[in-house]
CSV table of C-alpha atoms and ligand atoms in Angstrom, one decimal:
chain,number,residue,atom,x,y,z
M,1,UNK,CA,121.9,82.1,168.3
M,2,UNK,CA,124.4,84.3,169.8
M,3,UNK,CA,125.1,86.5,172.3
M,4,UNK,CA,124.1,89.4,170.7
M,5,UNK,CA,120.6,87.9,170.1
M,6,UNK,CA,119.6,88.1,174.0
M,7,UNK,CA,120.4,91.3,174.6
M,8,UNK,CA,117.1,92.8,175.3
M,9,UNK,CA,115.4,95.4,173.3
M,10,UNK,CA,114.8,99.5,174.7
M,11,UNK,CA,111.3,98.8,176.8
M,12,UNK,CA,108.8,101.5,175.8
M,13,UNK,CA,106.6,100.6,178.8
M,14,UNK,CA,106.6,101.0,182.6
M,15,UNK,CA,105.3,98.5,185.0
M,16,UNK,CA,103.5,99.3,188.6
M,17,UNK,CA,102.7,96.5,190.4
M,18,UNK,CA,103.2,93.1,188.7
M,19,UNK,CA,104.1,89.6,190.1
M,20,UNK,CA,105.4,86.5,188.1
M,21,UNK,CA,105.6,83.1,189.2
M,22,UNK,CA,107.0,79.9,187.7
M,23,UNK,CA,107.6,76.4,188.8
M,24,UNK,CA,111.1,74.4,187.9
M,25,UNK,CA,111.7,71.4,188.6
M,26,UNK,CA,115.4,69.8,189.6
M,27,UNK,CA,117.5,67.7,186.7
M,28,UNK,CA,120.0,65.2,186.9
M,29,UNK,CA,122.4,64.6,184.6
M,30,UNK,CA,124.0,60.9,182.8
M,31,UNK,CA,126.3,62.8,181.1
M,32,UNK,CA,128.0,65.0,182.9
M,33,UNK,CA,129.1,68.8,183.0
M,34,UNK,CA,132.0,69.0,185.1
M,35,UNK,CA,134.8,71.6,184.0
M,36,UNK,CA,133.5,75.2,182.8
M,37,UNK,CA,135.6,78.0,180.7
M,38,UNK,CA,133.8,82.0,181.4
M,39,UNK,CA,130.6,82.0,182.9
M,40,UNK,CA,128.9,78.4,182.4
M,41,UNK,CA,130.2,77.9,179.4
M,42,UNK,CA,130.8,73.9,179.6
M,43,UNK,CA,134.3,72.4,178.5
M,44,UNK,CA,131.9,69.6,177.3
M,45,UNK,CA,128.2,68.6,176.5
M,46,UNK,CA,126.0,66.9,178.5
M,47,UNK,CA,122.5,65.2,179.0
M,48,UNK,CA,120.1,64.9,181.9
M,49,UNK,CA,116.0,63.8,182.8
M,50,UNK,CA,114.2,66.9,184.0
M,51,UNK,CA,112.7,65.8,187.0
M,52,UNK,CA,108.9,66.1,188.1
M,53,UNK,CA,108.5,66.6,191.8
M,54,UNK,CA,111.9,67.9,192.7
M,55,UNK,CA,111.3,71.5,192.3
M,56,UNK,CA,111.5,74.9,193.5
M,57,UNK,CA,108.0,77.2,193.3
M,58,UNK,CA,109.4,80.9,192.9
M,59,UNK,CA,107.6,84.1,193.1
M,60,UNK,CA,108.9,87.7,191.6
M,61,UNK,CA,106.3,90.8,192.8
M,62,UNK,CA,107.8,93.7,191.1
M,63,UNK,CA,106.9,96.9,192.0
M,64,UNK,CA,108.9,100.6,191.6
M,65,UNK,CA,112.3,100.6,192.9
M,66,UNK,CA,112.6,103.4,196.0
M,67,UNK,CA,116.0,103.2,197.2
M,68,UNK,CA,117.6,105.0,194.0
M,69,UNK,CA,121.4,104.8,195.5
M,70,UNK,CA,121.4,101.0,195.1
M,71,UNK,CA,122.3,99.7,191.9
M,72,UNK,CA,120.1,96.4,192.6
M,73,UNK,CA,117.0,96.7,194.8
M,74,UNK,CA,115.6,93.3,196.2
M,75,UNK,CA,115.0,91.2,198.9
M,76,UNK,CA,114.6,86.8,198.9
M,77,UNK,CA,112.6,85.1,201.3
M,78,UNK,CA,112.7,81.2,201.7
M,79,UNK,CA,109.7,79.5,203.2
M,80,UNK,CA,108.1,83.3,204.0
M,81,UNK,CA,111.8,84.0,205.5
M,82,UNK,CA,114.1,86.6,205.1
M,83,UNK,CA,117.1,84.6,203.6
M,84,UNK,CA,119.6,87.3,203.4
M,85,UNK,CA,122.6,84.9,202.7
M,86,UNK,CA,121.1,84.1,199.4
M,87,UNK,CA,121.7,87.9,198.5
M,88,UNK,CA,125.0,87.4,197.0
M,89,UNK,CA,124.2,84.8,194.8
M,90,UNK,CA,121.4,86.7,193.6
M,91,UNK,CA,123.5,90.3,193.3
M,92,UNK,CA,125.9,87.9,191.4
M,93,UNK,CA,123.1,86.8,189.1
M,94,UNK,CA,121.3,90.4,189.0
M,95,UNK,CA,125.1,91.6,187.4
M,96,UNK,CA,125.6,89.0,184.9
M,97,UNK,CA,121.9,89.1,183.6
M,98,UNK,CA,121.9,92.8,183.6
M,99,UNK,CA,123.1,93.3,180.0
M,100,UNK,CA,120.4,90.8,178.3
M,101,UNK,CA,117.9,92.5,180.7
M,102,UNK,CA,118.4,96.0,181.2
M,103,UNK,CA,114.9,96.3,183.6
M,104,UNK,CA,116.9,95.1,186.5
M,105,UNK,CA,118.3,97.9,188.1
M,106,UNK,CA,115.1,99.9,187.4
M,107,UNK,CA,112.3,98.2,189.8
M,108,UNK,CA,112.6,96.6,193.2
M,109,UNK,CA,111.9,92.9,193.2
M,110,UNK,CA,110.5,90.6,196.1
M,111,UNK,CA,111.7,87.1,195.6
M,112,UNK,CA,109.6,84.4,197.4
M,113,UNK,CA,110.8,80.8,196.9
M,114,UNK,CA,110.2,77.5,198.6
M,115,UNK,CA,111.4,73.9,198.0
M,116,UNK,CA,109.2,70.8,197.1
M,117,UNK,CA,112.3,69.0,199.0
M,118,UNK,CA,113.8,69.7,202.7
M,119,UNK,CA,116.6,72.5,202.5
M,120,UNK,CA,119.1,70.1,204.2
M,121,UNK,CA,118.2,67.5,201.7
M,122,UNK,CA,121.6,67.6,200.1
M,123,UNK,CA,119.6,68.4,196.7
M,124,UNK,CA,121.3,71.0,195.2
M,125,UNK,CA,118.5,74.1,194.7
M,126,UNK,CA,120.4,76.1,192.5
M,127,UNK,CA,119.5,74.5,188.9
M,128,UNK,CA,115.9,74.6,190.0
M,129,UNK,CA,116.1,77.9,192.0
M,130,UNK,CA,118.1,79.3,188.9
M,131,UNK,CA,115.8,78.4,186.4
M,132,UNK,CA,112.7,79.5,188.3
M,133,UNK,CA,113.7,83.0,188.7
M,134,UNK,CA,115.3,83.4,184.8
M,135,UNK,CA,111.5,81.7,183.9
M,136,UNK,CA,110.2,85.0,186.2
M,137,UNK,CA,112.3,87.5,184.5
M,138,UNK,CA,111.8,86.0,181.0
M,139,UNK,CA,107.7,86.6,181.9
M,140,UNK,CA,108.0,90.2,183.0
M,141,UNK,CA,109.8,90.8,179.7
M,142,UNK,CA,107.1,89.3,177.3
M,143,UNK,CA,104.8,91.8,179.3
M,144,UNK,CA,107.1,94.3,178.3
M,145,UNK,CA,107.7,93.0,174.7
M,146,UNK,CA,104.7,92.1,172.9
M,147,UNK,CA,106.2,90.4,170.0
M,148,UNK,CA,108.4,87.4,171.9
M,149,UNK,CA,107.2,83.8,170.8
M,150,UNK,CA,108.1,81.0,172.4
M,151,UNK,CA,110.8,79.5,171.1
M,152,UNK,CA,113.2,82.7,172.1
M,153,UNK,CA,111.2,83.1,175.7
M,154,UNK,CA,112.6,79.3,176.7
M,155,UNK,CA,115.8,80.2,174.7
M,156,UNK,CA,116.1,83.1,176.5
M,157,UNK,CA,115.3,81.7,180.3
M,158,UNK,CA,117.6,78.8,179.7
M,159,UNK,CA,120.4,81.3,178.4
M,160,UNK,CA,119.3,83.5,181.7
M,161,UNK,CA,120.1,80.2,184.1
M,162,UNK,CA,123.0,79.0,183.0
M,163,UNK,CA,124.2,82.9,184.1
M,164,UNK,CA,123.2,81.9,187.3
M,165,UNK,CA,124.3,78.2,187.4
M,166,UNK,CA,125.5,76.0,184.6
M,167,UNK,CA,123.0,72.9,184.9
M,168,UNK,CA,119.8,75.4,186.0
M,169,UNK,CA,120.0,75.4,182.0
M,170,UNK,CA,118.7,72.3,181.8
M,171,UNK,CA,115.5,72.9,183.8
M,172,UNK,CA,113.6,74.8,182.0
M,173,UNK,CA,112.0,72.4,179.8
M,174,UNK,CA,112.0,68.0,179.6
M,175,UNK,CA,112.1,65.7,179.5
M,176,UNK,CA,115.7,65.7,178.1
M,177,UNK,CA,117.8,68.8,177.9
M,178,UNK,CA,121.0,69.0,176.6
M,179,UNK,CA,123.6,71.8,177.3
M,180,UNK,CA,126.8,71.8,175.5
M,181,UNK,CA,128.0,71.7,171.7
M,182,UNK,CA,127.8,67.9,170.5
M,183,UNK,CA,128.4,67.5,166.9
M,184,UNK,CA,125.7,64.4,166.3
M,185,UNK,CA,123.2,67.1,168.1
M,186,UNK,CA,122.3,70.2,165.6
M,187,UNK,CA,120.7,72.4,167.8
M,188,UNK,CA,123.3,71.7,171.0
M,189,UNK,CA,125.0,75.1,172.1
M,190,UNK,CA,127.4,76.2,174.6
M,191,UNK,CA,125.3,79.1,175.5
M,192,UNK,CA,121.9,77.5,177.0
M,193,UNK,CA,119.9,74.0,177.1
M,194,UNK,CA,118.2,72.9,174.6
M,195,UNK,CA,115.3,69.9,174.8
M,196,UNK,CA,116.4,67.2,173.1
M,197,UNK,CA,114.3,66.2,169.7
M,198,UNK,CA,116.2,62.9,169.0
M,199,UNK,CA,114.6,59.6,168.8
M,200,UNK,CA,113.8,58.3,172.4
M,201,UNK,CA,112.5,54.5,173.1
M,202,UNK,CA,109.0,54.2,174.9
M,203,UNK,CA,111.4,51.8,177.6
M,204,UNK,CA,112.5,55.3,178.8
M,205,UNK,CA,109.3,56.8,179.3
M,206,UNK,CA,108.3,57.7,182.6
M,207,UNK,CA,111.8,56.2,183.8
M,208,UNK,CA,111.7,56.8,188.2
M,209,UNK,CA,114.6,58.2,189.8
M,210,UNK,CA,114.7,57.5,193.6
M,211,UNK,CA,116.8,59.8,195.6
M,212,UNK,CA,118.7,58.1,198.4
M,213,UNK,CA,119.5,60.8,200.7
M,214,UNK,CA,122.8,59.9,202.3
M,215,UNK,CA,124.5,63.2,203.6
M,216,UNK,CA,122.5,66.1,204.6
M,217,UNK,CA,124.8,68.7,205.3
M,218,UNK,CA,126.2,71.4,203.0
M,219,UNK,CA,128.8,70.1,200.9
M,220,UNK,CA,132.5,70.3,201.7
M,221,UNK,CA,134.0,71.4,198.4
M,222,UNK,CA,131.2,73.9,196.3
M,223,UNK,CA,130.8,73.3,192.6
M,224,UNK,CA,132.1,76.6,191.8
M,225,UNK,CA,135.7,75.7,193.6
M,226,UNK,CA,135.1,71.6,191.8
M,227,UNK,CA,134.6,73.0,188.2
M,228,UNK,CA,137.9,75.6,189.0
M,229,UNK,CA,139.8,72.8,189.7
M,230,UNK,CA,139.4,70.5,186.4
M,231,UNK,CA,141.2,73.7,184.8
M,232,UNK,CA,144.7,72.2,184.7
M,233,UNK,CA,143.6,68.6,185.7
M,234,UNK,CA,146.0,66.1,184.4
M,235,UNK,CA,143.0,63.9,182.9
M,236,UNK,CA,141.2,67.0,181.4
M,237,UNK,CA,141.3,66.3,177.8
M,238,UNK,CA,140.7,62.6,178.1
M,239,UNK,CA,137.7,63.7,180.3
M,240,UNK,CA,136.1,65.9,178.1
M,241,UNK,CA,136.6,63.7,174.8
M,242,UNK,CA,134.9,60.2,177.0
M,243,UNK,CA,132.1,62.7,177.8
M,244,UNK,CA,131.8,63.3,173.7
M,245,UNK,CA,132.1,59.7,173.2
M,246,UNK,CA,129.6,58.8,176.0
M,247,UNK,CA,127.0,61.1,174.8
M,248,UNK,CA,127.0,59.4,171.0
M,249,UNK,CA,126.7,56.3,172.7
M,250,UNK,CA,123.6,56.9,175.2
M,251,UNK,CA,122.2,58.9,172.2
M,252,UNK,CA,122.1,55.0,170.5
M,253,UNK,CA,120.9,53.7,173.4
M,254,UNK,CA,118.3,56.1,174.1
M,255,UNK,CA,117.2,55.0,170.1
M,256,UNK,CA,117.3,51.0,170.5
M,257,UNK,CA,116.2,51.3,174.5
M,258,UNK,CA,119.2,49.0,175.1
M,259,UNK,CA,119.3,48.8,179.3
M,260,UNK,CA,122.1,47.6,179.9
M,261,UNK,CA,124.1,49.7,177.8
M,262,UNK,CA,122.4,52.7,179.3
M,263,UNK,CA,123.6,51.4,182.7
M,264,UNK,CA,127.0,51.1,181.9
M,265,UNK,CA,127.7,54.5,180.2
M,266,UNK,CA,124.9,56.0,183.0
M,267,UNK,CA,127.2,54.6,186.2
M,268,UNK,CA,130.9,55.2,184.1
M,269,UNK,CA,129.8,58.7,184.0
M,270,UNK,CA,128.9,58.8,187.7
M,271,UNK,CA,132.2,57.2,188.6
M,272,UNK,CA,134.3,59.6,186.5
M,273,UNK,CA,133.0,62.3,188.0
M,274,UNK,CA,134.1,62.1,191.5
M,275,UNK,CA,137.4,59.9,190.2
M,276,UNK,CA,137.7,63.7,188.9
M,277,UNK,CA,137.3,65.2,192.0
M,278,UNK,CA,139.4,62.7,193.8
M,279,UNK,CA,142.4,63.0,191.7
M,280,UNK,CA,142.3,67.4,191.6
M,281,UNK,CA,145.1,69.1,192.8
M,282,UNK,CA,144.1,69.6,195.7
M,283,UNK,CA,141.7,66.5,195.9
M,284,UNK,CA,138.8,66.0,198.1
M,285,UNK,CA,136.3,63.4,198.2
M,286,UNK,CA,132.7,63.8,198.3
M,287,UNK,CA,131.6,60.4,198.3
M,288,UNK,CA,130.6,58.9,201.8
M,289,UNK,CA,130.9,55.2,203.3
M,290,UNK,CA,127.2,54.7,202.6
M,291,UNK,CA,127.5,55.6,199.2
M,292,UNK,CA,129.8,52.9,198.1
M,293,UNK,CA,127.9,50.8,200.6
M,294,UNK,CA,124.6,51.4,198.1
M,295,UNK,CA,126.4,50.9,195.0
M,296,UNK,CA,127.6,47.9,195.8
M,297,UNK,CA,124.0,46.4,196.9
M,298,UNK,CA,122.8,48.1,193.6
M,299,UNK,CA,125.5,45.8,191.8
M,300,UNK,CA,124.3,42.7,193.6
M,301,UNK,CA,120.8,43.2,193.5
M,302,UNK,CA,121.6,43.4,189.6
M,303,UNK,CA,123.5,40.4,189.2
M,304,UNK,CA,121.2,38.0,191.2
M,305,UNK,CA,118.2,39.2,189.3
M,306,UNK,CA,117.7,40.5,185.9
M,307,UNK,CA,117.2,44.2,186.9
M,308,UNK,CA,118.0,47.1,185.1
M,309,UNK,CA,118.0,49.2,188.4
M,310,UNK,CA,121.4,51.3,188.1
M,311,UNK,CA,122.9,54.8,190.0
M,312,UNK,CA,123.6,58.1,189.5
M,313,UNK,CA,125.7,60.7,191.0
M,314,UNK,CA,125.8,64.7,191.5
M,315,UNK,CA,128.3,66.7,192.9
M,316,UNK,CA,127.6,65.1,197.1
M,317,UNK,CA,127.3,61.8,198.2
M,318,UNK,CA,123.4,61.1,197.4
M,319,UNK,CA,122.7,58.1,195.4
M,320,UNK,CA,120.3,59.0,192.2
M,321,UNK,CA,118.7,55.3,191.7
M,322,UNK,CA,117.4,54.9,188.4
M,323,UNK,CA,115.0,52.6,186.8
M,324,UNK,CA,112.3,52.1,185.0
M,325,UNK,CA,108.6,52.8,186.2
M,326,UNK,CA,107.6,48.5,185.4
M,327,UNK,CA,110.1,47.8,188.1
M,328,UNK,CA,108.8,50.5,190.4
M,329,UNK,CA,107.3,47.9,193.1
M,330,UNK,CA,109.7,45.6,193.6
M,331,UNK,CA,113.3,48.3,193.4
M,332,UNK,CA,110.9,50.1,196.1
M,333,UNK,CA,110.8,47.2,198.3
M,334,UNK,CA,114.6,46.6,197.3
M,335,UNK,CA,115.0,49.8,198.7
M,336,UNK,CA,113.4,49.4,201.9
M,337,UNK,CA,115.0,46.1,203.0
M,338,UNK,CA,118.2,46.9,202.0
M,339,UNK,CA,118.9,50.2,201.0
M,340,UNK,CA,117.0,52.3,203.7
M,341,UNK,CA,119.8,51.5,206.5
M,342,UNK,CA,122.4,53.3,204.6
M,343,UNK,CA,120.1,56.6,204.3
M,344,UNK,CA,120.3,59.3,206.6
M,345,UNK,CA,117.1,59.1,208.8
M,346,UNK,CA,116.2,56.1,206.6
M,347,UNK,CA,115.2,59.0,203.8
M,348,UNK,CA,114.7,58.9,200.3
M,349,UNK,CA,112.7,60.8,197.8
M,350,UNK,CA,110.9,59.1,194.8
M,351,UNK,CA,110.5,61.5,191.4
M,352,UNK,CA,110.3,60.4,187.9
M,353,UNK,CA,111.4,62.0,184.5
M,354,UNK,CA,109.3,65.2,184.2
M,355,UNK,CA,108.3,67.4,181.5
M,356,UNK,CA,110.1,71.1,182.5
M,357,UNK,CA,108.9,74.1,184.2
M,358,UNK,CA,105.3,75.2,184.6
M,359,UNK,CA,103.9,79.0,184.9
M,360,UNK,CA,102.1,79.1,188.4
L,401,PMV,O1,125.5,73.6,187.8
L,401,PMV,P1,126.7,73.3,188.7
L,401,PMV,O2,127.7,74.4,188.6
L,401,PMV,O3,126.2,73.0,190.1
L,401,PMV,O4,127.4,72.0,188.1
L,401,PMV,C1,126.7,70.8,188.1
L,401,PMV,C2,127.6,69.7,188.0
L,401,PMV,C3,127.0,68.3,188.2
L,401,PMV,O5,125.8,68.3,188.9
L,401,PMV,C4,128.0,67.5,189.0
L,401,PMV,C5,126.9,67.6,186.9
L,401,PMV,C6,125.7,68.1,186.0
L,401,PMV,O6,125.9,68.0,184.8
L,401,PMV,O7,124.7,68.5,186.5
């Protein structure tokens, strides 16, 4: 599909009062998108589990707009809280999904969202915020368009997130999503996630992600200013061709449920990412002294038993721990003899792969 496809129909039909409400969950990703040309579209593919109880719950009541002189008439709430420094994000958003939904300047809309983790988390709430509210709009136009089936409507709401944020894309649906052309993946596309239908081994199913929650505090460099800054980054290209390479190999691994081969290419990843971000001009570092403290207990605790506990990163200096769920007892009590110390206020949060968004 292209562009052209999303652009949204002339709506025959005015609403009154209407709410929508949808349920998104986080995503992390082992392949990942770092480096972006116009609006989210990725310089190169990537991968991630959907999670399950990482999430944010959103609410859209939609009623007729009154103030007429504004182009864009809404408010957000977090928590049942004006939030009124999430307004530009969401005018942003409101002007880039405007031409694929041409209802947006015409009704006022009260956004009411809330987190299944704590705002000062360090868990990024835009891919599940994103995706939540595209999910809401996406619902308020199949009541305006009777004939939309399902494969457009999540088309559509993944198209609508990456608008708003480049891995909210890969929220929508699970329990993996790809976002990004990759040539040994047909249906891959620059232009929205899609939920990947290649062969996965039952050694993945229900894999657990534990969240180590290291530093809480908004991060120092933003992922809009990190993504800028691979433009012109003297390890671009050999970036973006390891992440083509890396992603046909975990596609193999994800096939023959090889571990240890998912650990290698799943931590390389993490480790390229912030050697990224170390080595931009100018450079900054996200990773804290507790991070490398827990990755280097994660490489011991693998080498003096036969484990297949490995890490993750995201843009911050949390420590994704992933594993899979028959090791769920003893990495948790790994974690609390050893790992807990290095956490801020000794707190982690444990999710598992999930299976995308749910209608509330
Ligand atoms: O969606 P953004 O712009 O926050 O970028 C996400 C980038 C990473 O989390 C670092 C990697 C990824 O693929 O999710």
């Amino acid at each position: 599909m292209i562009y052209k496809d999303f652009i949204s129909k002339p709506y025959t039909d005015q609403l009154e009062e209407v709410d929508f409400g949808w349920q998104s969950p986080s995503n992390i990703a082992l392949i990942k998108y770092w480096g972006k040309k116009e609006i989210q579209i990725p310089a190169n593919p990537s991968i991630s589990f959907t999670l399950d109880k990482c999430h944010t719950k959103t609410r859209v009541q939609v009623s007729p707009k009154v103030q007429l002189e504004k182009e864009f008439s809404f408010e957000v709430l977090l928590d049942g809280k004006p939030k009124p420094d999430f307004a530009p994000k969401i005018e942003t958003f409101f002007k880039r999904v405007q031409p694929y939904l041409s209802f947006v300047d015409s009704y006022h809309f009260k956004i009411q969202t809330t987190n299944s983790f704590p705002h000062s988390s360090g868990i990024a709430s835009s891919a599940s915020g994103m995706s939540a509210l595209a999910l809401c709009f996406m619902s308020m136009e199949k009541t305006l368009v009777s004939d939309m089936d399902q494969e457009y409507f999540y088309k559509k709401a993944s198209f609508l997130a990456r608008l708003g944020s480049g891995s909210a894309c890969r929220s929508t649906q699970g329990p993996l999503m790809v976002f990004g052309k990759h040539q040994e993946i047909p249906q891959s596309t620059n232009l929205y996630g899609v939920n990947y239908q290649g062969e996965v081994h039952d050694r993945f199913k229900n894999y657990q992600d534990t969240v180590l929650l290291v530093d809480v505090g908004e991060k120092k460099v933003s992922s809009t200013v990190g993504h800028d800054l691979v433009n012109g980054h003297p390890f671009a290209t050999a970036r973006f061709e390891q992440a083509h390479k890396n992603l046909s190999a975990l596609l193999q691994i994800l096939k023959q449920g090889d571990l240890e081969a998912f650990t290698k290419v799943v931590e390389s990843e993490a480790l390229m990412l912030h050697a990224i971000m170390m080595s931009s001009m100018p450079y900054y570092l996200l990773l804290r002294p507790n991070t490398l403290s827990i990755i280097e207990k994660v490489w011991e605790y693998r080498s003096e038993t036969n484990s297949n506990l490995c890490f993750t990163l995201d843009a911050g200096a949390n420590v994704h721990l992933l594993y899979p769920e028959a090791e769920k007892e003893t990495v948790i009590q790994f974690i609390r003899n050893e790992l807990v110390v290095y956490c801020k206020n000794e707190q982690y949060i444990c999710d598992q792969i999930g299976f995308g968004a749910k209608k509330l």
